[in-house]
Amino acid sequence: MPVNSIPSAVIYGCAGLILSDEEKRFFTEHDPLGFILFARNIDNPAQVRALVDEMRACVGRRAPVLIDQEGGRVQRLRLPHWLKRPPMSVFGRLAESDMGLARKAARLNARLIAADLAELGIDVDCAPLLDVPVAGAHDIIGDRAFGYDPLLVADLGRAVCDGLLDGMVMPVIKHIPGHGRALVDSHLDLPVVEAAAASLSHSDFAPFRSLRDAPWAMTAHVVYKAFDALRPATTSPVVINDVIRGEIGCEAVLLSDDLSMKALKGDFSDRTRATLDAGCDLALHCNGEMDEMRAIAAAMRPLTDDAQERLARADGMLRNRPLPDDAQATLDGWLAEVSA
C-alpha cells in the first residue's frame, strides 16, 4: 500500500493491457493521484475493467482514471466493442441550422460516452476542446473543434460538460488558454503564438472564460508571446497566474498536457518541477515509459491544499441522471441530416 497519506500530484499511463510487476511496484510506492488509458491499453470491456481495477488496487483507493474519448479521430474506445462517436465539428455544423438541437445533441452524445466509460470504471474524459481554430493553423485541432465562433464553442462545450457530468464522468476542458492558433503540432514541436493580448482575450480565451467554473482543465503546450515569450502555458507562472487563473478566472483542477510531448524541453525531472512550480495542480505523463516515470517521480510532490480543494469541488459537480432507453436512436435521428 502507498506510504503517503496525500497522493502525488501526477497522472501516469501504463505500457500494455495489464500491469507488469514493475509497474505495480512503482505505482504502489509513488501513489499517483490517478491514471490514463490509451489505445494500447484497450482490447475488450472485461480486460479494461480488470486493468482499471488493477490500477486502483495499487494505490488502495478509487483513483481517477482518465481517457481521451472525444469522438472522431480522438477516440480510444473503438469498434467492435464501442460505437464510433462523431467529432465535435458535427455539432457545430448542426448549430448552423438549429442551435437548440445542437445543444441537445452534444449533451446527449456526451451522456452516451459517459455511459460507455462508467461501465468500464473510467471516470474522467479529456473533453471537450474549447479551442477556436483560425485559418492556416495546424490541423492537429481541425474537426476536433466545434467551430470558429467563440460563442458557439462555449455553448456546445457547456453542453458536453453537462452530458458527461450527468453520467458521473468528469469533463476536462482543453487546451487552456487556447490551442487554435498553433501553426505546429505540440506533440512534435513548440507552437509560438504571435497574436496580441487583446485578440487572444476576445477570441481564444472567451470559451474558457465562459466555462471558468468547469471542474477540470488541461493546459496548452503553447507559447503566447504577448504574455511570456519564453515558456509555454504549462510551465509559465505568468500565463497560469495572470491569464488562466486571473483574466479567465478558471477555478478548475489544472492538469498539464502530456509531459512527454516534444513541445517541452529538458529532462523529465525538470519538466515536472517547471510544471508544478508554474501552478499546475497535476502533471500528466502518458506513454508508460518507466525511465521517464521514475524521473518524474524523483521531482514529484504531494497534492497541494489548493489542489485538494479543487478536486473536492469538482467531485461535487457529478450527478447521476438516467439515460433514456432510446437515447442512441434519438441521437442518430438528430444527426442523420448533418452527417449525410
mmCIF file of N, CA, C and O in Angstrom, residues 231 234-237 240 269-280 301:
data_model
loop_
_atom_site.group_PDB
_atom_site.id
_atom_site.type_symbol
_atom_site.label_atom_id
_atom_site.label_comp_id
_atom_site.label_asym_id
_atom_site.label_seq_id
_atom_site.Cartn_x
_atom_site.Cartn_y
_atom_site.Cartn_z
ATOM 1 N N ARG A 231 8.259 30.731 -22.324
ATOM 2 C CA ARG A 231 7.726 29.492 -21.761
ATOM 3 C C ARG A 231 6.310 29.210 -22.240
ATOM 4 O O ARG A 231 5.486 30.135 -22.316
ATOM 5 N N THR A 234 1.987 25.734 -20.001
ATOM 6 C CA THR A 234 2.119 24.685 -18.993
ATOM 7 C C THR A 234 3.180 25.003 -17.955
ATOM 8 O O THR A 234 3.022 24.662 -16.777
ATOM 9 N N THR A 235 4.267 25.655 -18.366
ATOM 10 C CA THR A 235 5.376 25.922 -17.455
ATOM 11 C C THR A 235 5.563 27.416 -17.197
ATOM 12 O O THR A 235 6.600 27.826 -16.683
ATOM 13 N N SER A 236 4.549 28.223 -17.518
ATOM 14 C CA SER A 236 4.647 29.673 -17.351
ATOM 15 C C SER A 236 3.831 30.145 -16.158
ATOM 16 O O SER A 236 2.594 30.162 -16.211
ATOM 17 N N PRO A 237 4.481 30.594 -15.077
ATOM 18 C CA PRO A 237 3.711 31.169 -13.969
ATOM 19 C C PRO A 237 2.904 32.386 -14.398
ATOM 20 O O PRO A 237 1.826 32.632 -13.853
ATOM 21 N N ILE A 240 -0.263 31.016 -16.257
ATOM 22 C CA ILE A 240 -1.179 30.321 -15.337
ATOM 23 C C ILE A 240 -1.780 31.290 -14.323
ATOM 24 O O ILE A 240 -3.002 31.289 -14.100
ATOM 25 N N SER A 269 12.551 15.305 -14.938
ATOM 26 C CA SER A 269 12.513 15.918 -13.615
ATOM 27 C C SER A 269 12.356 17.433 -13.732
ATOM 28 O O SER A 269 11.567 18.048 -13.013
ATOM 29 N N ASP A 270 13.101 18.021 -14.673
ATOM 30 C CA ASP A 270 12.995 19.469 -14.877
ATOM 31 C C ASP A 270 11.605 19.860 -15.378
ATOM 32 O O ASP A 270 11.036 20.869 -14.945
ATOM 33 N N ARG A 271 11.055 19.087 -16.310
ATOM 34 C CA ARG A 271 9.712 19.374 -16.827
ATOM 35 C C ARG A 271 8.680 19.319 -15.702
ATOM 36 O O ARG A 271 7.770 20.151 -15.633
ATOM 37 N N THR A 272 8.839 18.344 -14.836
ATOM 38 C CA THR A 272 7.894 18.174 -13.732
ATOM 39 C C THR A 272 7.956 19.349 -12.774
ATOM 40 O O THR A 272 6.921 19.928 -12.398
ATOM 41 N N ARG A 273 9.176 19.712 -12.372
ATOM 42 C CA ARG A 273 9.325 20.842 -11.450
ATOM 43 C C ARG A 273 8.778 22.124 -12.065
ATOM 44 O O ARG A 273 8.076 22.902 -11.396
ATOM 45 N N ALA A 274 9.092 22.351 -13.345
ATOM 46 C CA ALA A 274 8.621 23.577 -14.003
ATOM 47 C C ALA A 274 7.101 23.621 -14.076
ATOM 48 O O ALA A 274 6.485 24.680 -13.883
ATOM 49 N N THR A 275 6.482 22.488 -14.336
ATOM 50 C CA THR A 275 5.022 22.411 -14.451
ATOM 51 C C THR A 275 4.342 22.702 -13.115
ATOM 52 O O THR A 275 3.399 23.492 -13.038
ATOM 53 N N LEU A 276 4.826 22.082 -12.062
ATOM 54 C CA LEU A 276 4.211 22.289 -10.752
ATOM 55 C C LEU A 276 4.567 23.647 -10.176
ATOM 56 O O LEU A 276 3.721 24.301 -9.548
ATOM 57 N N ASP A 277 5.800 24.109 -10.405
ATOM 58 C CA ASP A 277 6.183 25.440 -9.926
ATOM 59 C C ASP A 277 5.356 26.533 -10.600
ATOM 60 O O ASP A 277 5.052 27.564 -9.984
ATOM 61 N N ALA A 278 4.984 26.317 -11.860
ATOM 62 C CA ALA A 278 4.213 27.320 -12.593
ATOM 63 C C ALA A 278 2.797 27.464 -12.058
ATOM 64 O O ALA A 278 2.163 28.505 -12.232
ATOM 65 N N GLY A 279 2.279 26.391 -11.434
ATOM 66 C CA GLY A 279 0.934 26.476 -10.869
ATOM 67 C C GLY A 279 -0.025 25.395 -11.317
ATOM 68 O O GLY A 279 -1.203 25.421 -10.936
ATOM 69 N N CYS A 280 0.439 24.434 -12.118
ATOM 70 C CA CYS A 280 -0.438 23.300 -12.441
ATOM 71 C C CYS A 280 -0.690 22.491 -11.168
ATOM 72 O O CYS A 280 0.216 22.270 -10.364
ATOM 73 N N ARG A 301 5.809 15.845 -5.968
ATOM 74 C CA ARG A 301 5.434 16.309 -4.644
ATOM 75 C C ARG A 301 3.963 15.973 -4.412
ATOM 76 O O ARG A 301 3.233 15.698 -5.363
#
